Short mmCIF file of C-alpha atoms in Angstrom, two decimals:
data_model
loop_
_atom_site.label_atom_id
_atom_site.label_comp_id
_atom_site.label_asym_id
_atom_site.label_seq_id
_atom_site.Cartn_x
_atom_site.Cartn_y
_atom_site.Cartn_z
CA MET A 1 -22.47 -57.31 -98.26
CA SER A 2 -22.16 -59.98 -100.68
CA ASP A 3 -22.59 -63.42 -100.62
CA ARG A 4 -19.79 -65.80 -101.02
CA PRO A 5 -21.07 -69.09 -102.05
CA PRO A 6 -21.34 -72.00 -101.07
CA PHE A 7 -23.08 -71.71 -97.70
CA PRO A 8 -23.14 -73.46 -94.72
CA PRO A 9 -24.36 -76.11 -93.49
CA PHE A 10 -21.66 -77.40 -95.24
CA THR A 11 -21.25 -80.82 -96.41
CA GLU A 12 -18.15 -82.31 -97.27
CA GLU A 13 -17.73 -81.38 -100.60
CA THR A 14 -18.54 -77.78 -99.99
CA ALA A 15 -16.29 -78.27 -97.37
CA ALA A 16 -13.56 -79.10 -99.83
CA GLN A 17 -14.49 -76.60 -102.12
CA LYS A 18 -14.54 -73.70 -99.84
CA ALA A 19 -11.21 -75.47 -98.81
CA ARG A 20 -9.69 -74.82 -101.81
CA MET A 21 -10.93 -71.61 -102.79
CA ALA A 22 -9.00 -69.83 -99.91
CA GLU A 23 -6.09 -71.89 -101.43
CA ASP A 24 -6.75 -70.10 -104.42
CA ALA A 25 -7.50 -66.91 -103.08
CA TRP A 26 -3.74 -66.66 -101.08
CA ASN A 27 -2.17 -68.31 -104.01
CA GLY A 28 -2.65 -65.64 -105.87
CA ARG A 29 -1.23 -62.73 -103.30
CA ASP A 30 -4.38 -59.71 -103.46
CA PRO A 31 -4.82 -58.86 -100.20
CA GLU A 32 -7.95 -56.45 -101.10
CA ARG A 33 -9.56 -59.20 -103.24
CA VAL A 34 -9.10 -61.80 -100.20
CA SER A 35 -10.44 -59.75 -97.55
CA LEU A 36 -13.62 -59.58 -99.42
CA ALA A 37 -14.22 -63.40 -98.38
CA TYR A 38 -14.30 -62.11 -94.36
CA THR A 39 -17.00 -60.03 -92.53
CA PRO A 40 -16.58 -56.10 -92.51
CA ASP A 41 -15.79 -56.93 -88.82
CA SER A 42 -13.95 -60.68 -89.14
CA VAL A 43 -11.92 -61.78 -86.16
CA TRP A 44 -8.42 -63.20 -86.70
CA ARG A 45 -5.81 -64.83 -84.74
CA ASN A 46 -2.78 -65.70 -86.95
CA ARG A 47 0.16 -67.48 -84.77
CA SER A 48 0.43 -65.11 -81.81
CA GLU A 49 -1.50 -61.50 -83.79
CA PHE A 50 -4.62 -60.93 -83.46
CA LEU A 51 -7.03 -58.60 -86.01
CA THR A 52 -10.22 -57.29 -86.67
CA GLY A 53 -12.12 -56.83 -89.93
CA ARG A 54 -11.09 -56.14 -92.98
CA GLU A 55 -8.79 -52.69 -93.15
CA ALA A 56 -6.36 -54.85 -90.81
CA ILE A 57 -6.76 -58.18 -92.73
CA VAL A 58 -5.35 -56.08 -95.90
CA ALA A 59 -1.97 -54.71 -94.12
CA PHE A 60 -1.80 -58.08 -92.73
CA LEU A 61 -1.87 -59.80 -95.34
CA GLN A 62 0.57 -56.86 -97.64
CA ARG A 63 3.48 -57.17 -94.40
CA LYS A 64 3.14 -61.31 -94.90
CA TRP A 65 3.72 -61.08 -98.68
CA ALA A 66 6.17 -58.34 -98.24
CA HIS A 67 8.30 -60.58 -95.93
CA GLU A 68 7.52 -64.49 -97.32
CA LEU A 69 8.67 -64.46 -101.39
CA ASP A 70 7.68 -67.06 -103.53
CA TYR A 71 4.25 -67.59 -101.84
CA ARG A 72 3.24 -71.17 -103.14
CA LEU A 73 0.40 -72.27 -100.41
CA ILE A 74 -1.66 -75.88 -100.03
CA LYS A 75 -4.71 -76.46 -98.22
CA GLU A 76 -7.03 -79.84 -97.23
CA LEU A 77 -10.33 -80.29 -95.53
CA TRP A 78 -10.22 -81.94 -92.16
CA THR A 79 -13.01 -81.24 -90.79
CA PHE A 80 -16.50 -79.74 -91.16
CA GLY A 81 -19.94 -79.26 -89.18
CA GLY A 82 -22.24 -76.65 -89.89
CA ASN A 83 -20.91 -73.29 -89.87
CA ARG A 84 -17.25 -74.16 -89.22
CA ILE A 85 -15.07 -75.93 -90.97
CA ALA A 86 -11.32 -76.98 -89.99
CA VAL A 87 -7.86 -77.43 -92.40
CA ARG A 88 -4.46 -78.51 -92.11
CA PHE A 89 -1.72 -75.99 -94.65
CA ALA A 90 1.41 -75.73 -95.60
CA TYR A 91 3.19 -73.19 -97.27
CA GLU A 92 6.33 -72.64 -99.23
CA TRP A 93 8.31 -69.32 -99.23
CA ARG A 94 11.91 -67.68 -98.83
CA ASP A 95 12.69 -64.67 -96.97
CA ALA A 96 15.11 -62.00 -98.96
CA ALA A 97 18.05 -63.60 -97.78
CA GLY A 98 17.53 -67.18 -100.04
CA GLN A 99 16.06 -69.10 -96.96
CA TRP A 100 13.46 -71.27 -97.95
CA PHE A 101 11.01 -72.61 -95.20
CA ARG A 102 8.04 -74.59 -94.92
CA SER A 103 5.37 -74.14 -92.80
CA TYR A 104 3.14 -76.10 -91.37
CA GLY A 105 -0.16 -74.84 -90.11
CA ASN A 106 -3.82 -75.57 -88.33
CA GLU A 107 -6.48 -73.06 -89.29
CA ASN A 108 -10.13 -72.70 -87.35
CA TRP A 109 -12.93 -71.40 -89.82
CA GLU A 110 -16.62 -69.82 -88.96
CA PHE A 111 -19.16 -68.51 -91.57
CA ASP A 112 -21.39 -66.83 -91.63
CA ALA A 113 -25.20 -67.01 -93.01
CA ASN A 114 -23.77 -65.42 -96.35
CA GLY A 115 -20.09 -67.69 -96.46
CA LEU A 116 -18.18 -64.97 -95.43
CA MET A 117 -15.62 -65.85 -92.88
CA ARG A 118 -15.89 -64.56 -89.65
CA ARG A 119 -13.72 -66.27 -87.26
CA ARG A 120 -10.06 -67.17 -89.21
CA ILE A 121 -7.75 -68.90 -86.03
CA ALA A 122 -4.39 -70.14 -87.46
CA SER A 123 -2.30 -71.77 -86.01
CA ILE A 124 1.30 -72.01 -87.87
CA ASN A 125 4.79 -73.64 -87.19
CA ASP A 126 8.47 -72.94 -90.10
CA LEU A 127 10.60 -74.65 -91.03
CA PRO A 128 13.82 -74.46 -92.91
CA ILE A 129 14.55 -75.85 -95.58
CA ALA A 130 16.97 -76.10 -98.53
CA GLU A 131 15.77 -74.89 -101.86
CA SER A 132 16.45 -78.66 -103.44
CA ASP A 133 13.78 -79.78 -100.34
CA ARG A 134 10.85 -78.08 -101.90
CA LYS A 135 7.93 -79.72 -102.85
CA PHE A 136 5.75 -77.00 -104.39
CA HIS A 137 6.92 -76.68 -107.86
CA TRP A 138 4.02 -73.96 -109.92
CA PRO A 139 4.50 -70.80 -111.66
CA LEU A 140 3.42 -68.02 -108.94
CA GLY A 141 -0.57 -68.12 -109.04
CA TRP A 142 -2.97 -70.64 -108.46
CA ARG A 143 -1.84 -74.90 -107.50
CA PRO A 144 -2.40 -76.43 -111.04
CA ASP A 145 -4.87 -79.18 -110.55
CA ASP A 146 -2.84 -82.26 -111.45
CA HIS A 147 -0.55 -80.62 -109.25
CA PRO A 148 -0.43 -83.50 -105.68
CA GLY A 149 -1.68 -82.03 -102.62
CA LEU A 150 -0.64 -82.25 -98.96
CA SER A 151 -1.81 -85.80 -98.27
CA ASP A 152 -0.57 -86.60 -101.86
CA LEU A 153 3.29 -85.54 -100.81
CA GLY A 154 3.32 -87.42 -97.73
CA LEU A 155 3.15 -83.77 -95.63
#
C-alpha cells in the first residue's frame, strides 16, 4: 500500500489540500489513477449504490464517465476533524442527448493513517440546466487555479 500525503490528523490547510487533490484527480477522469487514492478495501456509498474495493471503484467510475460527458467538478472543504473530512461539491456534465446538468452534493471521507481514503459517503442531486447556465468553463481536465470556486460562483 502506498502513502498519500497529507496524512491525518488534518489541519484546515491539509484538509483543503486533500479536497483539491481529489478534485484534480476526478477531473482527470482516469478511473485507475483515481482508485489509487483509496484503500484496497475502501467502502463507498454513492447515491443509492454501495461499493467495496478498488476494482468496484474503477468499474463505477468507468460507467460514470461514459454517461456523464464533458464532466467538470469543483470541491470545497466544508469541515474536518482528526482523520475525517467533509466536502461539498458541484459538477457539470451533459448526457449523450446533449442535456446539461449540474449535480450538487456532499461527501464524508474517512482516511487511514497512510492518507488513503477508506470510506466515502456521497449524497448527490442532479439539476437539468440550459447550456447557457453553465458556470464551469475550462478545458477538460484540472480546474485552473484562477477559476472561481463554489463560494465565488454563488453555489
